[in-house]
């Protein structure tokens, strides 16, 4: 048997040219804590005064409160200060330190970037706790967080315990056996990892993902890299209160709060939808607050389950083990009455309170479809619906070998090409990987399954030995040494053609060595689009970025900047490859008839498109179709039904600016 095999040669590595160039100030981004800071409750106010007194001591247990998106410690409408005062009243002054992390400035940004900043803020919170409570702190810790505050707390808890490679050595970290961490999740915002993402997968795949993970994110919300988890590596007990967005957690006792009722439809304004959602989202911390007063004894869970109340900790009573599932019992006048699900089915689905509503896209947020109960129900599509969804899929185009384009570099930068095998998320460090294995990628993805891509390696190195300053003039204090030795940052710029229909950019990166406080940054034409402290990336594991909106650059030649910046590390390398563009084709519009009505259908995932109509094509006078009524959304398909009215009409979908 003779085989003649011809293998395609890998393209050469892109040439590199050294330049004496510094990145644009806007290219690096900002990962500092800004005005965020730790504050302690003294009397009736939060203050920055951490002097030891009746309200604060490193020898007491500590309760940490972290607000979420759009929140703040002193905001009159927020929950942090009222809950802190309630807890003080319940346990008495001096029983525990009550502190809050105020990151209100960063919390005001758009929802899509909020969860990434929450993780960064968690590292800052961990550092502040260690600074104020001491390196040898050994008292009980209770982290209470709402929404993105749960992400802040998880990263802070892992920081002080030397976990998640966040920059603190385990040898000098706090010990779990002494701190016995208690984690309280109130409508945890893990869903923020996907909220606001553009359409990146077909509706059919969205359904498969939702069914496999219970990730009811809206058909087409897609696969998410760099998933943020509100569960820290070290914890003793977790209680999880869910009212609008949240997941059943197998690590926690789950309390599903069913009082909020959300009724999303097209007859109300977007502001009304948001108002309903905010009210439902707030109910989790409201209900937990209701359980704090000492007179509340009927609640099976809540603040009374914590060590601060003198209760047995971790709770060992009926159905208090991880994975237990409780529901708010609505057929009783007692607002704290819960009923246990004896099956503990551990629903993987997103619990959204007492709801049954379709998928809609509201601004940057994709509301999910769900039904409370023990089953997730998806109605089958009719033929018209299947026709709409077929072909509405993403396409991926690797930047590939950039062919003759020069990588301009400073610092220690290497360039190469490699073959990227597999689909774009294969390299992602995300929770989607373990359930995507059963899917048939070829059924919904187009683009190269293996392609040569350019790779850039950025490496820091020790800086030159600092030199003494010149002798100070007489009468001035002598300045002995210049700044201490630090690493030389590494920067690279590369020119890339953006496909004409590109919507998103993503890339993979691998961190090896000790990054210290350095950050990985990416910019397009000098404007930062991605910044992450390198210590957040697991050492040696390949991680994918979130999807980055580059629709404004579609069809243009842009300069991508990559940097390992900060100057704090002396032996760290970041390999960047798999630069890829994700495109979203035009959605299909299907038309049919039902009796005397016209029926139009299109994918619900097609955010940013509006339905228009005209009576004639010569000339055409396209006008938006009023859709206050007659619209339903089911199984990922929007259906609009309207009377024929005895006249000729033409319809189209048009992308909004």
XYZ file of C-alpha atoms in Angstrom, residues 298-602:
305
model
C -40.558 31.515 60.549
C -38.061 31.873 57.686
C -36.368 28.562 57.017
C -33.416 30.493 55.596
C -32.198 34.051 55.466
C -29.985 35.992 57.846
C -31.034 33.753 60.742
C -29.036 30.932 59.154
C -25.743 32.799 59.562
C -23.163 32.475 62.309
C -23.744 36.080 63.420
C -27.134 35.166 64.866
C -25.642 32.535 67.142
C -27.069 29.752 65.027
C -25.266 26.513 64.356
C -22.945 27.077 61.407
C -22.961 25.734 58.837
C -26.667 24.948 59.266
C -27.368 21.262 59.653
C -31.144 21.310 59.766
C -33.708 19.944 57.352
C -32.727 20.285 53.669
C -29.868 22.680 54.335
C -27.270 20.709 52.428
C -25.803 21.863 49.089
C -28.208 21.534 46.182
C -31.361 21.793 48.296
C -34.162 23.728 46.662
C -36.786 25.814 48.430
C -39.610 27.920 47.029
C -41.398 30.931 48.415
C -44.794 29.591 49.419
C -47.387 31.997 48.038
C -50.503 30.424 49.576
C -49.858 31.766 53.052
C -50.003 35.211 54.664
C -46.509 34.669 56.101
C -44.094 36.343 53.627
C -41.184 34.268 54.917
C -42.794 30.876 54.512
C -40.810 28.528 52.283
C -41.627 25.092 50.988
C -38.980 22.510 50.197
C -38.862 20.699 46.882
C -38.376 17.145 48.169
C -37.048 15.959 44.812
C -34.187 18.470 44.802
C -34.149 18.217 41.039
C -31.388 20.803 40.876
C -32.827 22.663 37.945
C -29.987 23.876 35.828
C -32.254 26.492 34.353
C -32.383 30.170 35.002
C -34.999 30.886 37.642
C -36.838 34.052 36.779
C -39.505 34.222 39.437
C -43.172 33.775 38.631
C -42.837 34.259 34.904
C -43.738 32.857 31.554
C -42.573 35.246 28.891
C -40.886 35.146 25.501
C -37.431 36.190 24.482
C -37.013 39.819 23.600
C -33.995 42.036 23.234
C -34.146 45.229 25.243
C -31.213 47.473 24.610
C -28.109 45.697 25.858
C -29.965 43.053 27.807
C -31.332 39.791 26.444
C -34.268 38.687 28.527
C -34.576 34.920 28.715
C -37.523 32.674 28.167
C -38.430 30.377 31.017
C -41.201 28.714 32.952
C -40.997 28.157 36.672
C -41.407 24.517 37.494
C -39.612 21.270 37.004
C -39.648 21.333 33.219
C -38.261 23.634 30.583
C -40.743 23.831 27.735
C -40.054 24.821 24.157
C -42.872 24.752 21.667
C -42.004 23.141 18.308
C -41.524 25.414 15.334
C -43.866 25.324 12.392
C -42.443 25.052 8.893
C -42.475 28.813 8.430
C -40.495 29.219 11.626
C -37.959 26.635 10.555
C -37.581 28.414 7.232
C -36.830 31.633 9.101
C -34.176 30.110 11.299
C -32.425 28.038 8.685
C -29.230 29.734 7.662
C -29.344 32.462 10.294
C -25.930 31.553 11.614
C -22.665 33.161 12.431
C -19.564 33.005 10.335
C -16.020 33.111 11.624
C -13.052 34.424 9.718
C -9.616 34.105 11.265
C -7.322 37.020 10.650
C -5.027 34.284 9.321
C -1.567 34.883 7.997
C -1.447 38.607 7.605
C 0.847 38.108 4.580
C 3.450 40.888 4.242
C 1.947 43.138 6.901
C 4.621 44.093 9.383
C 4.232 43.733 13.123
C 5.794 46.791 14.689
C 7.085 45.968 18.142
C 8.736 47.360 21.219
C 9.984 45.430 24.199
C 10.408 41.676 23.882
C 8.044 40.553 21.105
C 8.117 37.418 18.971
C 5.898 36.664 15.986
C 5.069 33.323 14.421
C 2.320 31.469 12.597
C 0.549 28.391 13.817
C -2.383 26.278 12.748
C -5.507 26.922 14.741
C -7.376 23.643 14.824
C -10.991 23.397 15.800
C -13.734 25.924 16.336
C -13.125 29.326 17.769
C -14.247 28.560 21.313
C -12.187 25.400 21.672
C -9.509 27.419 23.401
C -11.928 29.224 25.652
C -11.692 28.831 29.386
C -15.443 28.853 29.851
C -18.159 26.755 31.348
C -19.714 26.174 27.962
C -17.136 23.633 26.880
C -18.428 20.718 28.865
C -21.878 20.763 27.261
C -20.989 21.804 23.742
C -19.290 18.470 23.159
C -22.625 16.875 22.304
C -23.493 19.465 19.662
C -22.819 19.078 15.975
C -20.679 22.119 15.145
C -20.827 21.516 11.406
C -24.563 22.010 11.495
C -24.393 25.629 12.495
C -20.984 27.124 11.902
C -19.172 28.142 8.763
C -15.599 29.184 8.337
C -12.252 27.419 8.603
C -12.005 24.564 11.066
C -8.238 24.772 10.776
C -6.386 27.836 9.616
C -2.913 29.332 9.867
C -3.031 32.323 12.171
C -0.414 34.748 13.278
C 0.824 34.597 16.838
C 2.411 37.351 18.894
C 4.363 36.636 22.066
C 4.819 39.489 24.498
C 7.425 39.001 27.204
C 8.524 41.245 30.038
C 12.127 41.273 31.176
C 13.988 42.864 34.072
C 14.694 46.508 33.490
C 18.158 47.938 33.498
C 19.646 48.443 36.954
C 18.468 51.794 38.279
C 21.097 54.437 38.711
C 21.547 56.861 41.617
C 20.368 60.388 41.185
C 22.945 63.087 40.994
C 23.864 64.536 44.395
C 21.170 66.858 45.645
C 21.989 70.530 45.976
C 23.019 71.690 49.415
C 20.111 72.262 51.745
C 17.880 69.631 50.099
C 17.316 66.070 51.267
C 19.424 63.690 49.200
C 17.488 61.473 46.759
C 19.491 58.260 46.805
C 17.992 56.017 44.131
C 15.782 56.251 41.080
C 12.652 54.122 40.885
C 13.150 50.478 41.770
C 13.882 47.887 39.146
C 10.798 46.923 37.183
C 9.920 44.988 34.070
C 10.019 46.391 30.593
C 6.523 46.324 29.061
C 6.068 44.669 25.666
C 3.949 46.229 22.926
C 3.084 45.247 19.358
C 1.040 46.807 16.576
C -0.258 44.969 13.531
C -2.342 46.054 10.533
C -5.395 43.872 9.796
C -8.227 44.022 7.273
C -11.638 43.820 8.948
C -14.223 41.874 6.880
C -16.984 44.016 5.441
C -19.696 42.219 7.421
C -17.741 41.813 10.670
C -19.628 42.459 13.889
C -17.330 41.085 16.583
C -13.664 40.461 17.288
C -12.205 37.867 19.648
C -8.769 36.411 20.287
C -7.080 33.824 22.493
C -4.273 34.448 24.931
C -2.086 32.320 27.205
C -0.222 33.692 30.218
C 2.854 31.974 31.628
C 5.139 33.129 34.415
C 4.398 35.657 37.151
C 2.392 38.606 35.792
C 2.459 40.543 39.079
C 0.179 43.554 38.503
C 0.644 43.783 34.730
C -2.346 43.937 32.389
C -3.122 42.527 28.961
C -4.476 45.221 26.663
C -5.875 45.377 23.157
C -6.850 48.463 21.177
C -8.252 49.185 17.742
C -6.856 52.312 16.118
C -5.580 53.493 19.479
C -8.877 53.010 21.371
C -8.874 50.372 24.100
C -11.306 47.485 23.583
C -9.962 44.951 26.105
C -8.026 45.212 29.373
C -7.560 42.442 31.906
C -5.140 42.024 34.810
C -2.953 39.141 33.635
C -3.158 37.485 37.054
C -6.819 36.681 36.335
C -5.757 34.257 33.587
C -4.932 30.736 34.785
C -1.223 30.092 34.346
C -0.552 28.172 31.136
C -4.218 27.816 30.120
C -5.499 29.346 26.908
C -8.337 31.809 27.450
C -10.621 33.520 24.949
C -11.731 37.100 25.228
C -15.340 38.138 25.327
C -16.753 39.279 22.008
C -15.603 42.790 21.160
C -17.825 45.022 19.025
C -15.935 46.094 15.894
C -18.922 46.797 13.665
C -17.810 50.431 13.362
C -14.609 49.243 11.657
C -16.215 46.799 9.199
C -14.553 46.871 5.796
C -11.628 48.971 7.005
C -7.920 48.335 7.525
C -7.216 48.920 11.207
C -4.218 48.815 13.481
C -4.551 46.319 16.302
C -2.472 46.987 19.393
C -1.516 44.280 21.893
C 0.365 45.021 25.071
C 1.626 43.477 28.301
C 1.699 46.698 30.266
C 2.248 47.918 33.781
C 5.959 47.438 34.336
C 5.498 45.307 37.468
C 6.511 41.861 36.158
C 9.989 40.711 35.214
C 9.309 37.236 33.863
C 5.894 36.945 32.231
C 4.915 35.975 28.711
C 1.576 36.368 26.954
C 0.974 34.501 23.689
C -1.809 36.004 21.568
C -3.297 34.107 18.648
C -6.572 33.054 17.072
C -7.540 36.613 16.199
C -10.910 36.160 14.529
C -13.861 38.159 13.286
C -17.440 37.002 13.755
C -19.996 38.087 11.196
C -23.767 38.047 11.406
C -25.574 37.585 8.073
C -28.853 39.178 7.198
C -31.767 37.497 8.976
C -34.480 35.868 6.918
C -38.017 37.209 6.721
C -40.743 34.683 5.936
C -44.323 35.466 4.927
C -47.416 33.303 4.974
C -51.165 33.432 5.510
C -53.480 32.352 8.306
C -57.107 32.731 7.281
C -57.679 36.407 6.519
C -54.384 37.468 8.136
C -50.856 37.947 6.881
C -48.221 36.198 9.007
C -44.614 37.408 9.054
C -41.790 35.656 10.917
C -38.115 36.388 11.570
